[in-house]
Short mmCIF file of C-alpha atoms in Angstrom, two decimals:
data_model
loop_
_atom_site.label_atom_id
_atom_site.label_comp_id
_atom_site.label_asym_id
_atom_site.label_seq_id
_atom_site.Cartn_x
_atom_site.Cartn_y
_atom_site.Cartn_z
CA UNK A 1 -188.26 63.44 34.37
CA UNK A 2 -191.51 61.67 36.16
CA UNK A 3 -194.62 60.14 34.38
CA UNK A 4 -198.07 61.18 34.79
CA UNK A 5 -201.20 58.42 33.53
CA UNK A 6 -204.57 60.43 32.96
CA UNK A 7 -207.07 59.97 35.73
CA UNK A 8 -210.71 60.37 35.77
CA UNK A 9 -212.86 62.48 38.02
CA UNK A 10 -213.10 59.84 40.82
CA UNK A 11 -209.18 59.51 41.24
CA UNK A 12 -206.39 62.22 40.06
CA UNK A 13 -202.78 61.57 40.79
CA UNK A 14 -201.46 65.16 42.32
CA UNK A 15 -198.98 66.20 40.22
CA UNK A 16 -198.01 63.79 38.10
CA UNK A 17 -201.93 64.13 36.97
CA UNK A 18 -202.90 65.26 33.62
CA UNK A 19 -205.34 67.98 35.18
CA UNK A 20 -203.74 71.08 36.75
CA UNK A 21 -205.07 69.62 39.86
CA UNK A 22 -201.93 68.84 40.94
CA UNK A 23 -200.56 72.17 42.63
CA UNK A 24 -202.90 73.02 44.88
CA UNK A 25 -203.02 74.29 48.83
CA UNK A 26 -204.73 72.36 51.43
CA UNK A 27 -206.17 73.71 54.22
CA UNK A 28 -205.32 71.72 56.50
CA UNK A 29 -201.77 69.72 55.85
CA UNK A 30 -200.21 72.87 55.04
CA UNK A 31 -202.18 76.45 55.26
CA UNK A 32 -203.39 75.17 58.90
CA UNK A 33 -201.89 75.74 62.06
CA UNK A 34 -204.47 73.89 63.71
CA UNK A 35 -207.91 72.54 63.85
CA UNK A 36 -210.62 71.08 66.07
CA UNK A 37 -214.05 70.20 66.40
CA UNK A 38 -216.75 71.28 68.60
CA UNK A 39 -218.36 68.62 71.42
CA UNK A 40 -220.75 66.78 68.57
CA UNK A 41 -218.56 67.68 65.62
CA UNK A 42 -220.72 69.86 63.97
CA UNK A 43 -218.50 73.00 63.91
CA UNK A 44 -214.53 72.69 62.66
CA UNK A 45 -212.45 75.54 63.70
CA UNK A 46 -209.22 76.16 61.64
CA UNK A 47 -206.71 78.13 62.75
CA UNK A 48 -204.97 79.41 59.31
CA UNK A 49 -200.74 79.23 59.06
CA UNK A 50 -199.59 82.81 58.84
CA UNK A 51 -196.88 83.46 56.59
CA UNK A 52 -198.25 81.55 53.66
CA UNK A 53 -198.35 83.30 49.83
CA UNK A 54 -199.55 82.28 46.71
CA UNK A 55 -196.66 81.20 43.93
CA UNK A 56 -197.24 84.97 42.93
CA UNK A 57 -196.34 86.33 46.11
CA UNK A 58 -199.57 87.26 46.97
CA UNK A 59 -200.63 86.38 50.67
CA UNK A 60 -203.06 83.77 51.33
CA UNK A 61 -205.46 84.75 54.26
CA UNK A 62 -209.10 83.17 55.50
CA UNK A 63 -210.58 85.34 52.97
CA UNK A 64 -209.56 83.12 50.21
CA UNK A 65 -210.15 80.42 51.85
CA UNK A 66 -213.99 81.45 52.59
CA UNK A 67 -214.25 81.82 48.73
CA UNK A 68 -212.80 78.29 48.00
CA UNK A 69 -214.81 76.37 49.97
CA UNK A 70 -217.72 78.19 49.49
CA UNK A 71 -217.44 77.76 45.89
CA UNK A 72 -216.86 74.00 46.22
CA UNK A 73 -219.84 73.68 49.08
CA UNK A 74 -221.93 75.46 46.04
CA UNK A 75 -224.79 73.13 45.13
CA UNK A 76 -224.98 75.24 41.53
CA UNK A 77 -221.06 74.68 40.80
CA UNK A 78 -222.00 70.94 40.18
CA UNK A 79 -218.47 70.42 40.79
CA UNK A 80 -216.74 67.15 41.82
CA UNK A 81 -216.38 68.10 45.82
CA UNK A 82 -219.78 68.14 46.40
CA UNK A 83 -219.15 64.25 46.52
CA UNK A 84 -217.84 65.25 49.33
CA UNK A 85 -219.53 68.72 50.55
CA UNK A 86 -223.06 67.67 49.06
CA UNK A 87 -225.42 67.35 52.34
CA UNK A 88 -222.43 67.87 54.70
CA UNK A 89 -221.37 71.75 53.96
CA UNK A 90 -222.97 74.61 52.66
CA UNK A 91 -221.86 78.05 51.64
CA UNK A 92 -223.89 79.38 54.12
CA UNK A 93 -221.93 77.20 56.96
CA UNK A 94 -218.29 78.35 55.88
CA UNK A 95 -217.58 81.35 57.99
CA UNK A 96 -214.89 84.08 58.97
CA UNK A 97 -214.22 84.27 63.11
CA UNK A 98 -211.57 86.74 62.47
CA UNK A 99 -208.25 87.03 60.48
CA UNK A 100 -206.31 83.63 61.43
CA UNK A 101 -209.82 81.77 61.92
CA UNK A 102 -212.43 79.87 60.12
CA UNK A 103 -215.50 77.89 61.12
CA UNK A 104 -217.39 75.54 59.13
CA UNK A 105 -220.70 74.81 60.91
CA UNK A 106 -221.84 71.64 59.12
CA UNK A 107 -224.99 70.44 58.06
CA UNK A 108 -224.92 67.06 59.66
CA UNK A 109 -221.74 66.28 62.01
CA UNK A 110 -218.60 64.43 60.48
CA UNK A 111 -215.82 63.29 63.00
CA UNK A 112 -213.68 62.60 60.19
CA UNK A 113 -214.27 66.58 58.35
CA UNK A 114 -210.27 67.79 58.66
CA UNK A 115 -210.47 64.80 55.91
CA UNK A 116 -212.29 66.81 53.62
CA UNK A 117 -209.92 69.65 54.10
CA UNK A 118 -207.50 67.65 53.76
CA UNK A 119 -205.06 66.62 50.31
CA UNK A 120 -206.91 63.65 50.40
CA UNK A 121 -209.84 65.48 49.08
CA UNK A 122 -208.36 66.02 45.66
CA UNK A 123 -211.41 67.87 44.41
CA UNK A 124 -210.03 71.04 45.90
CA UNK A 125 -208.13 74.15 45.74
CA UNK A 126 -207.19 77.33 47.80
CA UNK A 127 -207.51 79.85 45.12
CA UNK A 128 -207.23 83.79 45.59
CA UNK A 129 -210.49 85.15 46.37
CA UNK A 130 -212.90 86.25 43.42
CA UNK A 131 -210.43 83.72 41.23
CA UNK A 132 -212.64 82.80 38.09
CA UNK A 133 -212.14 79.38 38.28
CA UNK A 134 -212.43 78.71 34.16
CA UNK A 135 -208.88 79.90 34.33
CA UNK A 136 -207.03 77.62 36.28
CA UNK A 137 -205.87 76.06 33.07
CA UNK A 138 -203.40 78.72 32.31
CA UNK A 139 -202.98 80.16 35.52
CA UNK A 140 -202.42 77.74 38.43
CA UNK A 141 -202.33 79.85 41.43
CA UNK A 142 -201.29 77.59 44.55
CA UNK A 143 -199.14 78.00 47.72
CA UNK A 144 -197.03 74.68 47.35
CA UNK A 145 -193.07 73.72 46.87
CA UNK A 146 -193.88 73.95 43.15
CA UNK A 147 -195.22 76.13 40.20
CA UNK A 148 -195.64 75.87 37.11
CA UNK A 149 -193.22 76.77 33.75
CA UNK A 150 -195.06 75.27 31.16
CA UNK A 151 -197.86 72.84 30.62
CA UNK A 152 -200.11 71.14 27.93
CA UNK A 153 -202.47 68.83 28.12
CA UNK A 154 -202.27 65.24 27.64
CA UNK A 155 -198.17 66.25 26.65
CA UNK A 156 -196.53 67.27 29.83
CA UNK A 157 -195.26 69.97 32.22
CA UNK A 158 -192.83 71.51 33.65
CA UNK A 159 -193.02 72.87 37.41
CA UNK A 160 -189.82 74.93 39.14
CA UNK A 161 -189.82 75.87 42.55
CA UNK A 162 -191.74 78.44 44.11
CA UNK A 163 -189.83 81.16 45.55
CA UNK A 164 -192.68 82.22 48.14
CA UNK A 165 -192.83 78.92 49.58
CA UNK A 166 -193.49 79.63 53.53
CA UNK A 167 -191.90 75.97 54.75
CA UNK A 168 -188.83 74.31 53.52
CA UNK A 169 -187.60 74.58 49.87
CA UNK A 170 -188.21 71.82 47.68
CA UNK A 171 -184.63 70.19 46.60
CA UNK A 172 -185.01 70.09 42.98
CA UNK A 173 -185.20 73.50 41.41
CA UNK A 174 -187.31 71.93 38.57
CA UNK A 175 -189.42 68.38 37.78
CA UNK A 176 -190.56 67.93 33.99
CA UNK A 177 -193.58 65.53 33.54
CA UNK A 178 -194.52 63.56 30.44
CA UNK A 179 -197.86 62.23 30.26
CA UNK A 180 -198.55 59.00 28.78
CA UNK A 181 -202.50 58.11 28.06
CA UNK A 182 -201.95 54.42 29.28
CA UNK A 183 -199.56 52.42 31.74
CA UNK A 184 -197.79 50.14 29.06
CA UNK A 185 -195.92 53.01 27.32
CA UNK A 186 -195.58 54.74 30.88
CA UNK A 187 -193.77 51.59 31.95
CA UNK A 188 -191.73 51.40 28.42
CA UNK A 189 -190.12 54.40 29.09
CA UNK A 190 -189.01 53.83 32.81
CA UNK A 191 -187.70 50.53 31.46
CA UNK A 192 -185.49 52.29 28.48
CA UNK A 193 -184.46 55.12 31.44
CA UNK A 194 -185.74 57.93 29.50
CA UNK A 195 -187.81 59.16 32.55
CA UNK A 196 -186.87 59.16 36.38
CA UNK A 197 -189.76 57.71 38.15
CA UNK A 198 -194.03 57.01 37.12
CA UNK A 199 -196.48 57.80 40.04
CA UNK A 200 -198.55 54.40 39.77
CA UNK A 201 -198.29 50.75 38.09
CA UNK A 202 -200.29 48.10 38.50
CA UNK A 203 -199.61 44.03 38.53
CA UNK A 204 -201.92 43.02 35.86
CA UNK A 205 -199.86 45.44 33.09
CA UNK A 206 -196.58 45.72 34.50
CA UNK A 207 -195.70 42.84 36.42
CA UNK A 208 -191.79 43.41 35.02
CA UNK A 209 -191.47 46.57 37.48
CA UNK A 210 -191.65 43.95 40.51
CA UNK A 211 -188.03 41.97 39.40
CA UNK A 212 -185.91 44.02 41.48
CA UNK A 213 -184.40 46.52 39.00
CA UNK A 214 -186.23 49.60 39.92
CA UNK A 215 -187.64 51.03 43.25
CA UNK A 216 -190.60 49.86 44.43
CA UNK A 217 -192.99 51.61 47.01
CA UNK A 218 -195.89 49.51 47.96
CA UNK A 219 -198.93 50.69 50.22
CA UNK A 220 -201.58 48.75 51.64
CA UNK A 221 -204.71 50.72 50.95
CA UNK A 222 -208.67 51.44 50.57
CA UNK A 223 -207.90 51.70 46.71
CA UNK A 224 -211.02 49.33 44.87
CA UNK A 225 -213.35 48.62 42.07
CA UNK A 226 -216.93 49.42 42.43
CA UNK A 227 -218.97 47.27 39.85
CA UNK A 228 -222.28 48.90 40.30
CA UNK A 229 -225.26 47.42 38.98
CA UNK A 230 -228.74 49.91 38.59
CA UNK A 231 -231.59 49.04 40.99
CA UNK A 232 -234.10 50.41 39.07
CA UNK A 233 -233.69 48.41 36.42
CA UNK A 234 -234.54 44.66 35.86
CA UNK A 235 -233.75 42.21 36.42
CA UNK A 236 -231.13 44.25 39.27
CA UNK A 237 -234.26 45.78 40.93
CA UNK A 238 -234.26 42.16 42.48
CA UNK A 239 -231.42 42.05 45.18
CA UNK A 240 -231.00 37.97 44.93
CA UNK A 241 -229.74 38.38 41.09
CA UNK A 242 -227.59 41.20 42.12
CA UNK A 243 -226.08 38.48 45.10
CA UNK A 244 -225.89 35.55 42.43
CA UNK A 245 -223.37 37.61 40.41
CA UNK A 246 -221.69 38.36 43.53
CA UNK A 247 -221.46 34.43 44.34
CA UNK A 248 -219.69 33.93 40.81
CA UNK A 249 -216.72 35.68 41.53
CA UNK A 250 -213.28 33.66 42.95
CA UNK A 251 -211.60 36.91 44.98
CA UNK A 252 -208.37 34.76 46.29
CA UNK A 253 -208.34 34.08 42.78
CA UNK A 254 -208.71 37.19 41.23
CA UNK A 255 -205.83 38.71 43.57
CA UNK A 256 -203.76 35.92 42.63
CA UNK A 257 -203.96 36.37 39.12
CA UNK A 258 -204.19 40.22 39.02
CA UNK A 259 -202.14 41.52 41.83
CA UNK A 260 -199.70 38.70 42.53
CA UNK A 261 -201.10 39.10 46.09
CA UNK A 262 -200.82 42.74 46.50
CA UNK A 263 -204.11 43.36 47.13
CA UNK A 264 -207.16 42.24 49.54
CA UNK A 265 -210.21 40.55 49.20
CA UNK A 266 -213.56 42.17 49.23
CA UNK A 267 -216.79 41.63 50.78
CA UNK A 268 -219.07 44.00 48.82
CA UNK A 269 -218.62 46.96 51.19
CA UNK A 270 -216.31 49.81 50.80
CA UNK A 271 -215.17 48.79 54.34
CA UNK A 272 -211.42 47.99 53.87
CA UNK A 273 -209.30 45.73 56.46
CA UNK A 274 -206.80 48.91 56.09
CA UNK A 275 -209.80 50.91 58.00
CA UNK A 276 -209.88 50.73 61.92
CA UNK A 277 -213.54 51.21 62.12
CA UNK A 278 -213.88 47.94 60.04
CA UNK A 279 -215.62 45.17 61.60
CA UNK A 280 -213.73 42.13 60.71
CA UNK A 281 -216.32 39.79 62.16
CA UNK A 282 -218.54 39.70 59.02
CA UNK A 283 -219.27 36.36 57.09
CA UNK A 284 -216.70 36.73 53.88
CA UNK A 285 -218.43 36.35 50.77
CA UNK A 286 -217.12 33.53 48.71
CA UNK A 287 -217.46 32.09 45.50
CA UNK A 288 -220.77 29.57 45.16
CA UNK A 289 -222.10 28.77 41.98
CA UNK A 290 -224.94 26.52 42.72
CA UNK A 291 -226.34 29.02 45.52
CA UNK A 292 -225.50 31.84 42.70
CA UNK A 293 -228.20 29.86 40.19
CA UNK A 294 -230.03 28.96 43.74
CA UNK A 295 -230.75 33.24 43.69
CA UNK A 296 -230.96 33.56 39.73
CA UNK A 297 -233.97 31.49 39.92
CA UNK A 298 -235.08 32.95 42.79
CA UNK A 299 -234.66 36.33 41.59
CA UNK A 300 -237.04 35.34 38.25
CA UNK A 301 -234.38 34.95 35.69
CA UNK A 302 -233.71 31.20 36.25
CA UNK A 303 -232.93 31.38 32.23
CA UNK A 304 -230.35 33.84 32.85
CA UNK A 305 -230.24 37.23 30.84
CA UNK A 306 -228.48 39.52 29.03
CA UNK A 307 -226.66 43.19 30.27
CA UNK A 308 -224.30 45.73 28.86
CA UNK A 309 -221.30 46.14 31.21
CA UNK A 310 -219.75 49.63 30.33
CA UNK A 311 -216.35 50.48 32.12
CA UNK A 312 -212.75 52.64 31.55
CA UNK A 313 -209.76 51.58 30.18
CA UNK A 314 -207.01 52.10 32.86
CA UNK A 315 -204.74 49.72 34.65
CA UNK A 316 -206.17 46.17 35.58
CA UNK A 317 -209.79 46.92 34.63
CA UNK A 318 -210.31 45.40 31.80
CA UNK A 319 -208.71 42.57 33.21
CA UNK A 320 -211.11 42.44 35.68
CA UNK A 321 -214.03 43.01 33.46
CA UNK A 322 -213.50 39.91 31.75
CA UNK A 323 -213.36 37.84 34.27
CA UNK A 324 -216.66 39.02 35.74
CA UNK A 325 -217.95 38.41 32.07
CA UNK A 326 -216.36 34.94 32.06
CA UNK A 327 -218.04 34.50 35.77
CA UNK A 328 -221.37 35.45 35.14
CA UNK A 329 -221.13 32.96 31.88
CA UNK A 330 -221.10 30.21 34.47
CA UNK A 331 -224.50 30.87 35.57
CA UNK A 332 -226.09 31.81 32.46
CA UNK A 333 -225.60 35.37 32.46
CA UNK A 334 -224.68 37.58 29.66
CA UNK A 335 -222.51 40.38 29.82
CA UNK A 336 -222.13 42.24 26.59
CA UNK A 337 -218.26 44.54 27.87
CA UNK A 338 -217.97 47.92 26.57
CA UNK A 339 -214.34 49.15 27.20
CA UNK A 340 -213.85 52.79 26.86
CA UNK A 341 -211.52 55.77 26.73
CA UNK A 342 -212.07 57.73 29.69
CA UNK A 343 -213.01 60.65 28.37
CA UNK A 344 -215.89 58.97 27.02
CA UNK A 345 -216.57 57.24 30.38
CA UNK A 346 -216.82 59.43 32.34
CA UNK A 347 -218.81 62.19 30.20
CA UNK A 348 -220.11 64.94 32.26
CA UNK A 349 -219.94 63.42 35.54
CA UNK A 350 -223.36 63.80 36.07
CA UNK A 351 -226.42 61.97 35.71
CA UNK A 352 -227.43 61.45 32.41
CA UNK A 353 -224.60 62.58 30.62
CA UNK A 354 -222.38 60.01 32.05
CA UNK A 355 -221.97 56.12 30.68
CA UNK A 356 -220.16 55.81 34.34
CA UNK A 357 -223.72 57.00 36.13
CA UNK A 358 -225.88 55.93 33.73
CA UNK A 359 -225.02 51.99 32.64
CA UNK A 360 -227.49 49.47 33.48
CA UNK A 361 -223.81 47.65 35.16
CA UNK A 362 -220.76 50.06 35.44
CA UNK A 363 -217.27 49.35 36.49
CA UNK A 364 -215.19 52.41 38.27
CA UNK A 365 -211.57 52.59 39.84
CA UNK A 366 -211.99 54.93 43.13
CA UNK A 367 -208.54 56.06 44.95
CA UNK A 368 -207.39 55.25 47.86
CA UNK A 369 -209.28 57.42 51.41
CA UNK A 370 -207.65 57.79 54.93
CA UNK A 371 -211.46 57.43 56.21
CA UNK A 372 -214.63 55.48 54.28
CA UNK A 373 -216.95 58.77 54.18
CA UNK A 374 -216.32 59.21 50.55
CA UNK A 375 -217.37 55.99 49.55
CA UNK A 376 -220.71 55.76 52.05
CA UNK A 377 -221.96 58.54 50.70
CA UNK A 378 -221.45 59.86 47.00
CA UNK A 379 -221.92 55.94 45.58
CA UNK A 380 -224.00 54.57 48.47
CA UNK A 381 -226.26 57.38 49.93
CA UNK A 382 -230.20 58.17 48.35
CA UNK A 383 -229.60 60.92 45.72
CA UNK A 384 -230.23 64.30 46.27
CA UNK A 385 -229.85 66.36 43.16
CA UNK A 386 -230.54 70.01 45.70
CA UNK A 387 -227.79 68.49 48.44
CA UNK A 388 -225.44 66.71 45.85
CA UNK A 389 -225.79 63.71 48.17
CA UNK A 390 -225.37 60.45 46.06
CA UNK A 391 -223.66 62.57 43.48
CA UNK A 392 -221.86 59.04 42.23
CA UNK A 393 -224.53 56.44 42.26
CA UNK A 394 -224.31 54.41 39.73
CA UNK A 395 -226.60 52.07 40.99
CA UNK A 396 -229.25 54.59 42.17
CA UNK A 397 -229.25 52.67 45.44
CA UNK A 398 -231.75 53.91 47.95
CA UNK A 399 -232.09 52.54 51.00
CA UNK A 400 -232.99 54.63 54.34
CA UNK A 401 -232.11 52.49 57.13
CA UNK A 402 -228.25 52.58 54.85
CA UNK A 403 -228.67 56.62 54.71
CA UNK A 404 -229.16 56.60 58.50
CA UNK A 405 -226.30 54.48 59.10
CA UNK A 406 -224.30 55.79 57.15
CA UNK A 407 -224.76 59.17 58.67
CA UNK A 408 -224.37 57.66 62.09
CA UNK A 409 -221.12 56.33 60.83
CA UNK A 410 -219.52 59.25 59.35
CA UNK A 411 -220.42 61.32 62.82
CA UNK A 412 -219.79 59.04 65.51
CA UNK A 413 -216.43 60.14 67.34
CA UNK A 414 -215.97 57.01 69.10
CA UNK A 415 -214.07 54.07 67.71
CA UNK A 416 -215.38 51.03 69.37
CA UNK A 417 -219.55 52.48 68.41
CA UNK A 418 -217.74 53.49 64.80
CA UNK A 419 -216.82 49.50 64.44
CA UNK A 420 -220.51 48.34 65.50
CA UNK A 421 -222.26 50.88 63.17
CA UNK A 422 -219.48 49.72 60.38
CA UNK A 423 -220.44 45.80 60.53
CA UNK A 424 -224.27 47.05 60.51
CA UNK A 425 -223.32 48.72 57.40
CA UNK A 426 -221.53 46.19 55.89
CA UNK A 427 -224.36 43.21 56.85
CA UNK A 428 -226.44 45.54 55.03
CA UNK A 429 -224.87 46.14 52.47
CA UNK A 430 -223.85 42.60 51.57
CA UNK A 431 -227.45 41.47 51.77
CA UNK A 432 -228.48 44.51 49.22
CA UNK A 433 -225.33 43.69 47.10
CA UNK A 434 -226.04 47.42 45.07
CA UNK A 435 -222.06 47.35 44.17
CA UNK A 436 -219.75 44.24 44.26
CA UNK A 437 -216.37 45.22 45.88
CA UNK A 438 -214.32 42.52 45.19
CA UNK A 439 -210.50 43.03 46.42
CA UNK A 440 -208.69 46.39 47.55
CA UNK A 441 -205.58 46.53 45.88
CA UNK A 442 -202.02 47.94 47.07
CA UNK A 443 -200.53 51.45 45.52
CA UNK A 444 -197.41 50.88 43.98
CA UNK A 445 -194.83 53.42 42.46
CA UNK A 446 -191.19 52.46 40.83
CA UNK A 447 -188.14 54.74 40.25
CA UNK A 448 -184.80 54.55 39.31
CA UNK A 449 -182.55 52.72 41.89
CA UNK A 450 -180.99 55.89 41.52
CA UNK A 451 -183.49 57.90 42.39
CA UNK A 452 -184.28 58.46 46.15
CA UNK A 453 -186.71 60.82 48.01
CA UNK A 454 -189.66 60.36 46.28
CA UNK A 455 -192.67 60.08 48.48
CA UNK A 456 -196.12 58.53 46.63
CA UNK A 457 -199.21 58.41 48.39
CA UNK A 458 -202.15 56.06 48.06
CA UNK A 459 -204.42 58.92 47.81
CA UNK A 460 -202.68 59.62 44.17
CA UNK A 461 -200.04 62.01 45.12
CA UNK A 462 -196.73 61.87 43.82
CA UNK A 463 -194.71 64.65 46.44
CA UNK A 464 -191.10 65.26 44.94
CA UNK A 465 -190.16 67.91 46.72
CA UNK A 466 -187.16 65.85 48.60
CA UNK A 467 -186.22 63.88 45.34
CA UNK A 468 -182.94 63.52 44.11
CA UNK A 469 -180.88 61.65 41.76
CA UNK A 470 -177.58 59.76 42.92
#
């Protein structure tokens, strides 16, 4: 028996997730045989595995896949991909070559796209075309090692192996999930041995997982806190109060106390040290009260003020939100925490029905990325309601020379011009300060010691298909 925590719409943990997100096809790891881009990476070819069938037996072909990602590139779906579609891909730019092939002529080019065709793009699903997508709920058509015997929400499922599977079978001819709506009791139960393995713990709740008695897997990844605060209002339409609450934070510290080390520090960009395009030659941030009240005063609120902080309640968050409470004290600032479920949270997804989007300061947990497009453009990017771009700004940044970089970023093939657009970004974005990233912490999963083959990801994926129990 596995665990499976809730996740919100900006992270879901495959399928050990609460949402039936977790048996999907992706085009690329799996249901491609091959891909590549044209000269400027504006047009992705994808060569489509033959063989493949839906858990129903059903064959999979480009047809389906047109549908998918046409539905998901649909500015009118107002679904979560466009976070990653919106102003890249449009319906209008997927296209059928022939039988085996598929082009998707893009909007603006992206060297990393076979990303966002990709697992990692957890907003997704090959579904059988004309599939009314209302009801995946009771249906979950896929093409992977799994499919489903039972589920209900927020309880648990079951999943048994999928006779149509084109690849190798999965080992266990059945995984039964229990979900648990927080860590602590998640971490209770692996403790008492009533279930086999939990997709994700943190440090700050269940430091007794890192004694030695259990399995530990621990990845070094993009995985980080955005703690946005909204431009357009004041006093945070002034960038040199958004810096002074930047200067009160102690990051060694904070990854001391809430990590135990496994994590890294920030420097207000989504630009991890786990990403090669980073440019590790930027000034860190550190912790520097008297400039922070230096800015405040600067900024017009030498007095200090008072803000509402809303944020989720999952893993180390509201750790974390109290100590950027307890920070801000230091320089006179007032920050009224409002801790939520994260159904509540989250809302809609959209702007204005949202406390995520729509706090005056909002704190969000984002999942790990194997490439930083994600995070430079739904939080970071101008929005765009007709494109979708900026789909997640909380902090209704807008800044054009960012949006230009940003897009030079996400297109430039080259590594070496990738790094020197990167530290451009991230000198920007430290002087703007619209989010504070403050440390990028590790993934870690724990399992029986007699539990082998389990293979987490720090996307959120929890793979079991070679697990097995000594």
């Amino acid at each position: 028996m596995v665990s499976g925590g809730g996740a919100g719409p900006s992270r879901s943990t495959s399928s050990t997730s609460s949402s039936p997100g977790a048996c999907r096809g992706a085009t690329s790891s799996a249901e491609a045989a091959s891909w590549s881009p044209n000269a400027d990476a504006s047009v992705w070819t994808f060569k489509i595995r033959q063989g493949v069938k839906f858990n129903d037996g059903t064959p999979m072909t480009v047809d389906d896949v047109v549908y998918s990602v046409k539905s998901f590139a649909d500015p009118k779906s107002a679904g979560n991909a466009l976070s990653v579609f919106g102003s890249t891909l449009s319906p209008d730019g997927v296209q059928k070559v022939d039988d085996t092939t598929i082009a998707f002529h893009l909007e603006t080019p992206v060297a990393g796209f076979v990303d966002s065709m990709s697992q990692n793009n957890y907003n997704t699903i090959i579904v059988p075309k004309g599939f009314n997508f209302s009801n995946y709920q009771s249906e979950w058509p896929g093409t992977g090692r799994f499919m489903k015997s039972s589920y209900t929400p927020n309880v648990g499922a079951s999943l048994v192996r999928n006779p149509h599977y084109w690849g190798t079978a999965a080992k266990p001819s059945r995984v039964d999930f229990t979900f648990f709506p927080t860590e602590a009791p998640m971490a209770a139960a692996l403790q008492a041995g009533s279930i086999d393995a939990m997709d994700q713990f943190s440090v700050a709740i269940s430091p007794q997982l890192l004694t030695g008695n259990f399995n530990v897997t621990s990845i070094k990844a993009a995985t980080h806190r955005e703690l946005s605060m909204r431009n357009d209002i004041h006093p945070f339409n002034n960038k040199l109060v958004r810096q002074a609450l930047a200067y009160t934070l102690d990051r060694p510290g904070i990854v001391s106390a809430l990590f135990k080390g496994h994590a890294l520090v920030g420097n207000d960009s989504p630009f991890s040290p786990t990403f090669h395009a980073t440019d590790s030659s930027v000034p860190q941030r550190a912790k520097n009260l008297t400039l922070a009240k230096k800015l405040l005063a600067q900024g017009g609120v030498s007095n200090g003020f008072s803000t509402p902080l809303v944020t989720e309640n999952i893993q180390e968050i509201p750790h974390f939100a109290q100590i950027v409470k307890q920070s801000a004290a230091q320089i006179g600032v007032t920050i009224n925490l409002n801790v939520e479920a994260q159904s509540k949270y989250y809302g809609s997804s959209v702007f204005g029905k949202s406390d995520w989007l729509d706090g005056e300061m909002s704190l969000v947990d984002y999942g790990a990325r194997a490439v930083p497009n994600i995070y430079l453009k739904a939080p970071l990017q101008s929005v765009n309601a007709a494109t979708g771009q900026g789909s997640w700004n909380a902090a209704r940044f807008s800044n054009s020379t960012y949006d230009t970089l940003s897009k030079q970023f996400i297109a430039e093939l080259d590594l070496t011009s990738a790094r020197k657009i990167a530290g451009q970004i991230e000198r920007l974005l430290l002087d703007e300060t619209p989010i504070i990233y403050a440390y990028f912490y590790d993934y870690l999963s724990a399992s029986q010691k007699n539990v082998t083959g389990t293979y987490p990801t720090a996307q959120g994926q929890f793979f079991l298909w070679n697990a097995a129990k000594m």
